[in-house]
Amino acid sequence: MARTLSRRRLGRIPRVTVFAVALAGAAIALTIPSAGLGSQASADQKCELSVFSWWTGGGEAAGLDKLIKIWNKSHPDCPFKNETVAGGAGTNAKAVLAQRLKAGNPPDSFQGHAGSELRDYIKAGQIVPIDFIYKAGGFGKVIPASLINQIRYNGKLYSVPVNIHRANVLWYNPKTLRANKITVPKTWGQFIASLNKAKDAGLIPLAMGEQWTAQHLMETVMIGTLGPSGWAALWKPNSQKRWASKAVTSALNRYATLLGYTNSDAGSLTWQDAGKLVADGKAAFNVMGDWEDGYFSGTKKGGNLALKPGTQYGWAPVPGTDGVYDWLSDSFTLPKGAPHRAAAVEWLTFLGSRLAQDTFNPVKGSIPARKDARVGLYGPYLKTALKDWKADKLAGSLTHGVVAPAAWATDIGTALGQFLQTKDVARFQAALVKAAQKNS
Ligand code: GAL
């Protein structure tokens, strides 16, 4: 690591040390403010940067680990305290976080999805504006306006996005498909034909996991059936009529059909378990976000499968969603009353840097929120994602916090839980209409 190159003022932070870090052979100048924490450390007895997330498995943990290593190296006086709570999509973590925030015991920074999820925290007064971090880091110029709009509320900015994920990906194992003469489907009709072939071959046609993964599948089928504008209309004010439409009925019928091709033990599997069924040649397909790329291609040491992209696993848009990016973004916040505020500000500043984003995302299985990614650092799947993100129409994710506030998402989740038992489409749609009536 090279020595200090320059100093300049960074928002509220008095001194800034600039490091040059070698990353994939390229020397990248990184601004990590490191001064000021020593004095805070003595005032607080012990400075520890507590960061709350749900990144405990697969490429999630491996990506976070890379950030922790850089942080700890540059902040020996305020080491990272990893406060992760296991459970995909943050289903458990968000409940634990809500309790902590209610009890006035916030971490220094926590993970939250850009969009409605973030707005819930803002409206509850649980996080504070961080415009000064954007200004100091010049983030406004490098993060796309469409994403910043999901982070701004009443003219103020509330989090630093580390990535963009795509939810509507159909994963498969090329060898399994070849051996059973199953083709990668593009249309709904082709999808059903391929699922039937897989069934006849004795495979699990469509691997699925616990309930949030069922909702994840549902949103992709709805987007594929309604199109991105029909989907967006569902989240506008007074949308109950749209939820009652024939188009939604046909999307839900399609979804019910797909559920007939899933594994009976889905409820007890994590998203990694479901993905592994495909990797192991036991299932033909799995619909999951592109964190699965991190899990499939990541190192065994990091708890991943170390598969070769393109030959040992393949990907395609969920049938009917070609040209659509069902997107979500992980971002980090500055909670009100963060115990080590200065450290948290430095953490957020670091997260917005090109170094942090180009270190984290190739491992996590996501593309950076910044527009200036070093494309060469990304694997084959992520290279396609980088292109598609620029070209595709956008649809915000329901399961991952973009389009619906928590209260509405919870009502949808309750209705879905019942539907997974009853498979009664009419009742399900009626419950979804009621949820829209109450929340839209
Ligand atoms: C999403 C999150 C991703 C990934 C996934 C599975 O909600 O945005 O980063 O972690 O859950 O846990």
Short mmCIF file of C-alpha atoms and ligand atoms in Angstrom, two decimals:
data_model
loop_
_atom_site.label_atom_id
_atom_site.label_comp_id
_atom_site.label_asym_id
_atom_site.label_seq_id
_atom_site.Cartn_x
_atom_site.Cartn_y
_atom_site.Cartn_z
CA MET A 1 0.00 0.00 0.00
CA ALA A 2 1.46 3.38 -0.99
CA ARG A 3 1.89 6.30 1.35
CA THR A 4 -0.24 9.34 1.87
CA LEU A 5 -0.64 11.20 -1.41
CA SER A 6 -2.66 14.22 -0.45
CA ARG A 7 -4.95 15.68 2.15
CA ARG A 8 -8.11 17.57 1.70
CA ARG A 9 -11.16 18.43 3.73
CA LEU A 10 -13.99 15.94 3.56
CA GLY A 11 -17.27 17.18 4.96
CA ARG A 12 -17.18 17.03 8.72
CA ILE A 13 -14.01 14.98 8.75
CA PRO A 14 -10.93 16.95 9.62
CA ARG A 15 -8.17 15.05 7.85
CA VAL A 16 -8.14 12.56 5.05
CA THR A 17 -5.55 10.02 4.12
CA VAL A 18 -5.42 8.85 0.56
CA PHE A 19 -4.23 5.34 -0.09
CA ALA A 20 -3.34 3.76 -3.36
CA VAL A 21 -4.45 0.18 -3.34
CA ALA A 22 -3.50 -2.39 -5.89
CA LEU A 23 -6.58 -4.07 -7.22
CA ALA A 24 -6.31 -6.61 -10.01
CA GLY A 25 -3.08 -5.09 -11.10
CA ALA A 26 -4.45 -1.54 -11.25
CA ALA A 27 -3.40 1.09 -8.76
CA ILE A 28 -6.57 2.80 -7.62
CA ALA A 29 -6.51 5.96 -5.56
CA LEU A 30 -8.88 5.58 -2.65
CA THR A 31 -9.98 8.17 -0.19
CA ILE A 32 -10.43 6.59 3.19
CA PRO A 33 -10.62 9.17 5.90
CA SER A 34 -8.80 7.73 8.88
CA ALA A 35 -8.12 10.60 11.23
CA GLY A 36 -10.32 11.75 14.05
CA LEU A 37 -11.33 8.29 15.17
CA GLY A 38 -8.45 7.94 17.57
CA SER A 39 -9.73 10.80 19.67
CA GLN A 40 -13.25 9.44 19.43
CA ALA A 41 -11.93 6.05 20.44
CA SER A 42 -10.50 7.42 23.66
CA ALA A 43 -13.67 9.37 24.38
CA ASP A 44 -15.78 6.24 23.85
CA GLN A 45 -13.29 3.93 25.59
CA LYS A 46 -13.42 1.61 22.61
CA CYS A 47 -14.27 2.53 19.04
CA GLU A 48 -15.88 -0.26 17.00
CA LEU A 49 -17.75 0.25 13.77
CA SER A 50 -20.90 -1.86 14.15
CA VAL A 51 -22.47 -2.66 10.79
CA PHE A 52 -25.75 -4.52 10.53
CA SER A 53 -26.62 -6.67 7.50
CA TRP A 54 -27.97 -10.10 6.53
CA TRP A 55 -24.89 -11.12 4.63
CA THR A 56 -23.82 -14.39 6.19
CA GLY A 57 -23.66 -16.86 3.31
CA GLY A 58 -22.39 -17.35 -0.23
CA GLY A 59 -20.93 -14.39 -2.10
CA GLU A 60 -22.73 -12.12 0.37
CA ALA A 61 -20.39 -12.91 3.25
CA ALA A 62 -17.35 -13.13 0.96
CA GLY A 63 -18.03 -9.67 -0.50
CA LEU A 64 -18.56 -8.12 2.92
CA ASP A 65 -15.39 -9.78 4.15
CA LYS A 66 -13.35 -8.04 1.47
CA LEU A 67 -14.68 -4.68 2.62
CA ILE A 68 -13.99 -5.54 6.25
CA LYS A 69 -10.36 -6.36 5.44
CA ILE A 70 -9.79 -2.98 3.78
CA TRP A 71 -11.58 -1.18 6.58
CA ASN A 72 -9.61 -2.88 9.34
CA LYS A 73 -6.32 -2.21 7.62
CA SER A 74 -7.02 1.49 7.36
CA HIS A 75 -8.79 1.80 10.74
CA PRO A 76 -6.79 -0.12 13.33
CA ASP A 77 -8.19 2.26 15.95
CA CYS A 78 -11.80 1.45 15.10
CA PRO A 79 -12.18 -2.14 13.88
CA PHE A 80 -15.24 -3.52 12.16
CA LYS A 81 -17.91 -5.23 14.27
CA ASN A 82 -19.85 -7.51 11.98
CA GLU A 83 -23.45 -7.60 13.18
CA THR A 84 -25.05 -9.84 10.58
CA VAL A 85 -28.23 -11.78 11.16
CA ALA A 86 -28.60 -14.84 8.93
CA GLY A 87 -31.55 -15.31 6.58
CA GLY A 88 -31.87 -14.54 2.87
CA ALA A 89 -33.53 -11.27 1.81
CA GLY A 90 -33.18 -10.04 5.39
CA THR A 91 -36.36 -11.74 6.56
CA ASN A 92 -34.95 -12.35 10.05
CA ALA A 93 -32.55 -9.42 10.12
CA LYS A 94 -35.20 -6.78 9.51
CA ALA A 95 -37.22 -8.00 12.51
CA VAL A 96 -34.14 -7.90 14.77
CA LEU A 97 -33.22 -4.45 13.46
CA ALA A 98 -36.73 -3.11 14.09
CA GLN A 99 -36.45 -4.17 17.74
CA ARG A 100 -33.04 -2.58 18.13
CA LEU A 101 -34.18 0.69 16.59
CA LYS A 102 -37.28 0.70 18.79
CA ALA A 103 -35.13 0.13 21.86
CA GLY A 104 -32.83 3.04 20.91
CA ASN A 105 -29.92 0.68 20.30
CA PRO A 106 -28.95 1.34 16.66
CA PRO A 107 -25.79 0.01 15.02
CA ASP A 108 -23.43 2.53 13.41
CA SER A 109 -24.78 1.68 9.96
CA PHE A 110 -27.35 -0.78 8.63
CA GLN A 111 -28.30 -2.30 5.30
CA GLY A 112 -31.54 -1.16 3.70
CA HIS A 113 -32.93 -1.44 0.18
CA ALA A 114 -33.19 1.72 -1.88
CA GLY A 115 -36.81 2.71 -2.49
CA SER A 116 -39.81 2.12 -0.25
CA GLU A 117 -37.90 0.18 2.39
CA LEU A 118 -35.56 3.12 2.92
CA ARG A 119 -38.48 5.57 3.03
CA ASP A 120 -39.98 3.59 5.93
CA TYR A 121 -36.86 4.25 8.01
CA ILE A 122 -36.83 7.92 6.97
CA LYS A 123 -40.47 8.47 7.87
CA ALA A 124 -39.92 6.80 11.24
CA GLY A 125 -37.07 9.23 11.91
CA GLN A 126 -34.63 6.33 12.34
CA ILE A 127 -31.99 7.51 9.88
CA VAL A 128 -30.51 10.93 9.16
CA PRO A 129 -29.65 12.77 5.93
CA ILE A 130 -26.16 12.32 4.52
CA ASP A 131 -26.02 14.90 1.72
CA PHE A 132 -22.65 16.09 3.02
CA ILE A 133 -21.17 12.63 2.30
CA TYR A 134 -22.42 12.75 -1.28
CA LYS A 135 -21.01 16.23 -1.69
CA ALA A 136 -17.60 15.37 -0.30
CA GLY A 137 -17.34 12.12 -2.27
CA GLY A 138 -18.79 13.55 -5.50
CA PHE A 139 -21.24 10.63 -5.50
CA GLY A 140 -24.00 12.66 -7.15
CA LYS A 141 -22.00 12.64 -10.37
CA VAL A 142 -21.26 8.92 -10.49
CA ILE A 143 -24.48 7.32 -9.26
CA PRO A 144 -27.32 7.31 -11.83
CA ALA A 145 -30.16 9.75 -11.22
CA SER A 146 -32.75 6.93 -11.41
CA LEU A 147 -31.14 5.34 -8.36
CA ILE A 148 -30.56 8.59 -6.49
CA ASN A 149 -34.30 9.27 -6.86
CA GLN A 150 -34.95 6.16 -4.78
CA ILE A 151 -32.63 7.42 -2.05
CA ARG A 152 -33.79 11.04 -1.92
CA TYR A 153 -36.73 12.03 0.25
CA ASN A 154 -38.02 15.58 0.66
CA GLY A 155 -34.90 16.79 -1.13
CA LYS A 156 -32.41 14.98 1.13
CA LEU A 157 -30.24 11.90 0.60
CA TYR A 158 -30.36 9.05 3.09
CA SER A 159 -28.07 6.19 2.12
CA VAL A 160 -25.09 5.12 0.03
CA PRO A 161 -25.93 2.37 -2.48
CA VAL A 162 -23.22 -0.27 -2.92
CA ASN A 163 -24.74 -2.18 -5.79
CA ILE A 164 -27.50 -3.02 -8.23
CA HIS A 165 -28.94 -6.52 -8.24
CA ARG A 166 -31.13 -8.13 -10.87
CA ALA A 167 -33.96 -10.34 -9.57
CA ASN A 168 -35.39 -11.80 -12.81
CA VAL A 169 -32.76 -14.40 -13.64
CA LEU A 170 -33.43 -18.00 -14.65
CA TRP A 171 -30.46 -20.16 -13.65
CA TYR A 172 -29.75 -23.56 -15.15
CA ASN A 173 -27.10 -26.22 -15.51
CA PRO A 174 -26.13 -26.51 -19.24
CA LYS A 175 -25.00 -30.13 -18.82
CA THR A 176 -28.31 -31.21 -17.28
CA LEU A 177 -30.30 -29.45 -19.99
CA ARG A 178 -28.17 -30.92 -22.77
CA ALA A 179 -28.39 -34.45 -21.40
CA ASN A 180 -32.16 -34.23 -21.28
CA LYS A 181 -32.67 -32.21 -24.50
CA ILE A 182 -34.27 -29.37 -22.57
CA THR A 183 -34.02 -25.92 -24.14
CA VAL A 184 -33.62 -22.58 -22.36
CA PRO A 185 -37.09 -21.01 -22.64
CA LYS A 186 -37.80 -17.47 -23.78
CA THR A 187 -41.59 -17.45 -23.82
CA TRP A 188 -44.17 -18.69 -21.37
CA GLY A 189 -45.15 -21.56 -23.70
CA GLN A 190 -41.52 -22.65 -24.05
CA PHE A 191 -41.10 -22.43 -20.29
CA ILE A 192 -43.92 -24.90 -19.67
CA ALA A 193 -42.62 -27.21 -22.42
CA SER A 194 -39.16 -27.24 -20.82
CA LEU A 195 -40.58 -27.82 -17.35
CA ASN A 196 -42.60 -30.76 -18.64
CA LYS A 197 -39.52 -32.27 -20.26
CA ALA A 198 -37.62 -31.91 -17.01
CA LYS A 199 -40.46 -33.56 -15.12
CA ASP A 200 -40.52 -36.48 -17.57
CA ALA A 201 -36.77 -36.86 -17.10
CA GLY A 202 -37.28 -37.28 -13.34
CA LEU A 203 -35.76 -33.90 -12.44
CA ILE A 204 -37.16 -31.25 -10.15
CA PRO A 205 -38.35 -28.90 -12.90
CA LEU A 206 -38.14 -25.65 -10.92
CA ALA A 207 -36.18 -25.55 -7.66
CA MET A 208 -37.56 -23.19 -5.03
CA GLY A 209 -36.82 -22.37 -1.39
CA GLU A 210 -38.51 -20.74 1.60
CA GLN A 211 -41.40 -18.29 1.31
CA TRP A 212 -39.51 -15.16 0.28
CA THR A 213 -38.12 -17.07 -2.69
CA ALA A 214 -41.70 -18.00 -3.63
CA GLN A 215 -42.57 -14.30 -3.58
CA HIS A 216 -39.45 -13.55 -5.60
CA LEU A 217 -40.64 -16.03 -8.24
CA MET A 218 -44.12 -14.49 -8.16
CA GLU A 219 -42.87 -10.97 -8.86
CA THR A 220 -40.88 -12.10 -11.89
CA VAL A 221 -43.92 -13.90 -13.35
CA MET A 222 -46.08 -10.84 -12.72
CA ILE A 223 -43.55 -8.55 -14.38
CA GLY A 224 -43.28 -10.97 -17.31
CA THR A 225 -47.06 -11.02 -17.73
CA LEU A 226 -47.94 -7.38 -17.03
CA GLY A 227 -44.82 -5.75 -18.47
CA PRO A 228 -42.85 -3.10 -16.56
CA SER A 229 -45.48 -0.36 -16.92
CA GLY A 230 -48.35 -2.65 -15.85
CA TRP A 231 -46.22 -3.68 -12.88
CA ALA A 232 -45.37 -0.08 -11.95
CA ALA A 233 -49.08 0.83 -12.08
CA LEU A 234 -49.79 -1.65 -9.28
CA TRP A 235 -47.81 0.50 -6.84
CA LYS A 236 -49.47 3.83 -7.65
CA PRO A 237 -52.08 5.40 -5.36
CA ASN A 238 -55.53 3.77 -5.35
CA SER A 239 -54.33 0.78 -7.35
CA GLN A 240 -56.89 -1.72 -6.05
CA LYS A 241 -58.75 -1.76 -9.41
CA ARG A 242 -55.55 -2.70 -11.17
CA TRP A 243 -54.97 -5.52 -8.71
CA ALA A 244 -58.47 -6.76 -9.55
CA SER A 245 -57.75 -6.80 -13.32
CA LYS A 246 -57.85 -9.80 -15.64
CA ALA A 247 -54.15 -9.28 -16.38
CA VAL A 248 -53.34 -9.87 -12.71
CA THR A 249 -55.62 -12.94 -12.72
CA SER A 250 -53.70 -14.42 -15.63
CA ALA A 251 -50.35 -13.61 -13.98
CA LEU A 252 -51.48 -15.36 -10.78
CA ASN A 253 -52.74 -18.34 -12.76
CA ARG A 254 -49.35 -18.62 -14.41
CA TYR A 255 -47.71 -18.42 -11.02
CA ALA A 256 -49.98 -21.18 -9.69
CA THR A 257 -49.00 -23.32 -12.68
CA LEU A 258 -45.30 -22.80 -11.95
CA LEU A 259 -45.72 -23.77 -8.32
CA GLY A 260 -46.91 -27.16 -9.58
CA TYR A 261 -43.38 -27.76 -10.89
CA THR A 262 -41.52 -26.92 -7.68
CA ASN A 263 -40.03 -29.21 -5.03
CA SER A 264 -42.29 -30.24 -2.14
CA ASP A 265 -39.65 -29.41 0.48
CA ALA A 266 -39.26 -25.82 -0.77
CA GLY A 267 -40.40 -24.31 2.55
CA SER A 268 -37.40 -25.74 4.38
CA LEU A 269 -34.71 -24.74 1.86
CA THR A 270 -32.62 -21.57 1.73
CA TRP A 271 -31.99 -19.83 -1.58
CA GLN A 272 -28.55 -21.47 -1.64
CA ASP A 273 -30.09 -24.93 -1.11
CA ALA A 274 -32.45 -24.35 -4.04
CA GLY A 275 -29.62 -23.09 -6.27
CA LYS A 276 -27.49 -26.08 -5.33
CA LEU A 277 -30.17 -28.45 -6.64
CA VAL A 278 -29.51 -26.95 -10.07
CA ALA A 279 -25.73 -27.03 -9.64
CA ASP A 280 -25.89 -30.70 -8.59
CA GLY A 281 -27.94 -31.67 -11.64
CA LYS A 282 -31.02 -32.53 -9.56
CA ALA A 283 -33.16 -29.64 -10.79
CA ALA A 284 -33.49 -28.05 -14.23
CA PHE A 285 -34.13 -24.42 -13.32
CA ASN A 286 -34.18 -21.94 -10.45
CA VAL A 287 -35.37 -18.33 -10.45
CA MET A 288 -33.22 -16.21 -8.18
CA GLY A 289 -31.49 -12.85 -8.03
CA ASP A 290 -27.98 -12.50 -9.31
CA TRP A 291 -26.43 -13.02 -5.88
CA GLU A 292 -26.67 -16.62 -7.13
CA ASP A 293 -23.81 -15.78 -9.52
CA GLY A 294 -21.66 -15.00 -6.47
CA TYR A 295 -22.68 -18.28 -4.87
CA PHE A 296 -22.10 -20.37 -8.00
CA SER A 297 -18.78 -18.85 -9.04
CA GLY A 298 -17.27 -17.94 -5.65
CA THR A 299 -14.49 -19.87 -3.97
CA LYS A 300 -15.10 -23.04 -1.97
CA LYS A 301 -13.17 -21.47 0.89
CA GLY A 302 -15.79 -18.75 1.03
CA GLY A 303 -18.57 -21.37 1.22
CA ASN A 304 -19.40 -21.14 -2.48
CA LEU A 305 -19.56 -23.71 -5.28
CA ALA A 306 -16.62 -22.60 -7.47
CA LEU A 307 -18.47 -23.44 -10.71
CA LYS A 308 -17.37 -22.28 -14.15
CA PRO A 309 -19.74 -19.67 -15.55
CA GLY A 310 -21.23 -20.59 -18.91
CA THR A 311 -20.27 -24.25 -18.75
CA GLN A 312 -21.24 -25.37 -15.25
CA TYR A 313 -24.05 -22.87 -14.85
CA GLY A 314 -25.98 -20.71 -17.26
CA TRP A 315 -28.46 -17.84 -17.02
CA ALA A 316 -31.22 -16.16 -18.99
CA PRO A 317 -33.94 -13.61 -18.23
CA VAL A 318 -37.05 -15.21 -16.71
CA PRO A 319 -39.29 -16.02 -19.72
CA GLY A 320 -41.24 -12.96 -20.80
CA THR A 321 -38.83 -10.52 -19.12
CA ASP A 322 -36.15 -10.16 -21.78
CA GLY A 323 -35.22 -6.48 -21.94
CA VAL A 324 -36.53 -5.85 -18.41
CA TYR A 325 -34.31 -5.41 -15.36
CA ASP A 326 -36.20 -6.30 -12.16
CA TRP A 327 -33.83 -4.29 -10.01
CA LEU A 328 -32.97 -3.66 -6.37
CA SER A 329 -30.10 -1.97 -4.59
CA ASP A 330 -28.40 -2.62 -1.26
CA SER A 331 -27.57 0.60 0.49
CA PHE A 332 -26.19 1.58 3.89
CA THR A 333 -27.54 4.23 6.22
CA LEU A 334 -26.54 6.55 9.04
CA PRO A 335 -28.90 5.76 11.93
CA LYS A 336 -30.04 8.47 14.30
CA GLY A 337 -27.94 8.11 17.43
CA ALA A 338 -25.26 5.94 15.80
CA PRO A 339 -22.81 5.26 18.64
CA HIS A 340 -19.72 5.98 16.51
CA ARG A 341 -21.00 8.57 14.09
CA ALA A 342 -17.62 9.73 12.77
CA ALA A 343 -16.64 6.15 11.97
CA ALA A 344 -20.00 5.55 10.32
CA VAL A 345 -19.48 8.63 8.11
CA GLU A 346 -16.12 7.23 7.05
CA TRP A 347 -17.66 3.83 6.36
CA LEU A 348 -20.33 5.36 4.13
CA THR A 349 -17.73 7.47 2.35
CA PHE A 350 -15.69 4.34 1.75
CA LEU A 351 -18.72 2.40 0.45
CA GLY A 352 -19.35 5.02 -2.20
CA SER A 353 -15.78 4.78 -3.51
CA ARG A 354 -14.90 3.04 -6.73
CA LEU A 355 -12.48 0.79 -4.88
CA ALA A 356 -15.10 -0.45 -2.42
CA GLN A 357 -17.65 -1.04 -5.17
CA ASP A 358 -15.25 -2.76 -7.54
CA THR A 359 -13.93 -4.92 -4.70
CA PHE A 360 -17.30 -5.95 -3.30
CA ASN A 361 -19.49 -6.45 -6.34
CA PRO A 362 -17.51 -8.95 -8.45
CA VAL A 363 -17.64 -11.29 -5.43
CA LYS A 364 -21.17 -10.46 -4.32
CA GLY A 365 -22.68 -11.10 -7.74
CA SER A 366 -23.92 -7.57 -8.36
CA ILE A 367 -22.91 -4.59 -10.45
CA PRO A 368 -21.76 -1.38 -8.82
CA ALA A 369 -24.16 1.48 -8.17
CA ARG A 370 -21.46 3.76 -9.63
CA LYS A 371 -21.35 4.30 -13.37
CA ASP A 372 -17.54 4.02 -13.61
CA ALA A 373 -17.03 0.29 -12.93
CA ARG A 374 -13.85 -1.36 -14.17
CA VAL A 375 -15.62 -3.83 -16.41
CA GLY A 376 -12.56 -6.09 -16.65
CA LEU A 377 -12.93 -7.04 -12.97
CA TYR A 378 -16.34 -8.60 -13.51
CA GLY A 379 -17.12 -12.19 -14.52
CA PRO A 380 -19.10 -13.27 -17.62
CA TYR A 381 -22.56 -13.05 -16.03
CA LEU A 382 -21.92 -9.63 -14.49
CA LYS A 383 -20.56 -8.30 -17.77
CA THR A 384 -23.96 -9.06 -19.33
CA ALA A 385 -25.68 -7.43 -16.35
CA LEU A 386 -23.59 -4.27 -16.75
CA LYS A 387 -24.78 -4.02 -20.36
CA ASP A 388 -28.41 -4.86 -19.64
CA TRP A 389 -28.65 -2.35 -16.77
CA LYS A 390 -27.89 0.40 -19.25
CA ALA A 391 -30.23 -0.85 -21.99
CA ASP A 392 -33.20 -2.52 -20.27
CA LYS A 393 -36.49 -1.13 -19.00
CA LEU A 394 -36.55 -1.00 -15.21
CA ALA A 395 -39.03 -2.70 -12.88
CA GLY A 396 -38.60 -2.26 -9.12
CA SER A 397 -38.50 -5.37 -6.93
CA LEU A 398 -41.28 -6.09 -4.45
CA THR A 399 -39.47 -8.78 -2.46
CA HIS A 400 -36.38 -6.61 -2.08
CA GLY A 401 -37.83 -3.35 -0.91
CA VAL A 402 -38.18 -1.11 -3.95
CA VAL A 403 -41.89 -0.73 -4.69
CA ALA A 404 -43.86 -1.41 -1.50
CA PRO A 405 -43.50 -0.12 2.05
CA ALA A 406 -43.08 -2.78 4.75
CA ALA A 407 -46.75 -2.67 5.84
CA TRP A 408 -47.97 -3.46 2.32
CA ALA A 409 -45.26 -6.05 1.70
CA THR A 410 -46.26 -7.77 4.96
CA ASP A 411 -49.92 -7.96 3.88
CA ILE A 412 -48.86 -9.42 0.54
CA GLY A 413 -46.64 -11.92 2.35
CA THR A 414 -49.53 -13.02 4.59
CA ALA A 415 -51.80 -13.50 1.55
CA LEU A 416 -49.06 -15.44 -0.20
CA GLY A 417 -48.49 -17.67 2.83
CA GLN A 418 -52.15 -18.70 2.68
CA PHE A 419 -52.07 -19.13 -1.08
CA LEU A 420 -49.11 -21.50 -0.88
CA GLN A 421 -51.36 -23.73 1.28
CA THR A 422 -54.67 -23.36 -0.57
CA LYS A 423 -53.54 -22.66 -4.18
CA ASP A 424 -56.84 -20.77 -4.50
CA VAL A 425 -56.12 -18.05 -7.08
CA ALA A 426 -59.44 -16.19 -6.68
CA ARG A 427 -59.02 -15.91 -2.92
CA PHE A 428 -55.40 -14.85 -3.34
CA GLN A 429 -56.30 -12.11 -5.77
CA ALA A 430 -59.09 -10.88 -3.48
CA ALA A 431 -56.57 -10.68 -0.61
CA LEU A 432 -54.13 -8.76 -2.83
CA VAL A 433 -56.87 -6.32 -3.82
CA LYS A 434 -57.67 -5.79 -0.14
CA ALA A 435 -53.99 -5.20 0.60
CA ALA A 436 -53.88 -2.56 -2.15
CA GLN A 437 -57.04 -0.95 -0.82
CA LYS A 438 -55.48 -0.65 2.60
CA ASN A 439 -51.97 0.43 1.57
CA SER A 440 -52.01 2.13 -1.84
C1 GAL B 1 -31.56 -9.38 -1.05
C2 GAL B 1 -30.32 -8.53 -0.92
C3 GAL B 1 -29.19 -9.16 -1.61
C4 GAL B 1 -29.04 -10.62 -1.20
C5 GAL B 1 -30.36 -11.36 -1.16
C6 GAL B 1 -30.32 -12.76 -0.58
O1 GAL B 1 -32.62 -8.78 -0.38
O2 GAL B 1 -30.58 -7.28 -1.50
O3 GAL B 1 -28.03 -8.46 -1.34
O4 GAL B 1 -28.40 -10.66 -0.01
O5 GAL B 1 -31.31 -10.63 -0.48
O6 GAL B 1 -30.04 -12.73 0.78
#
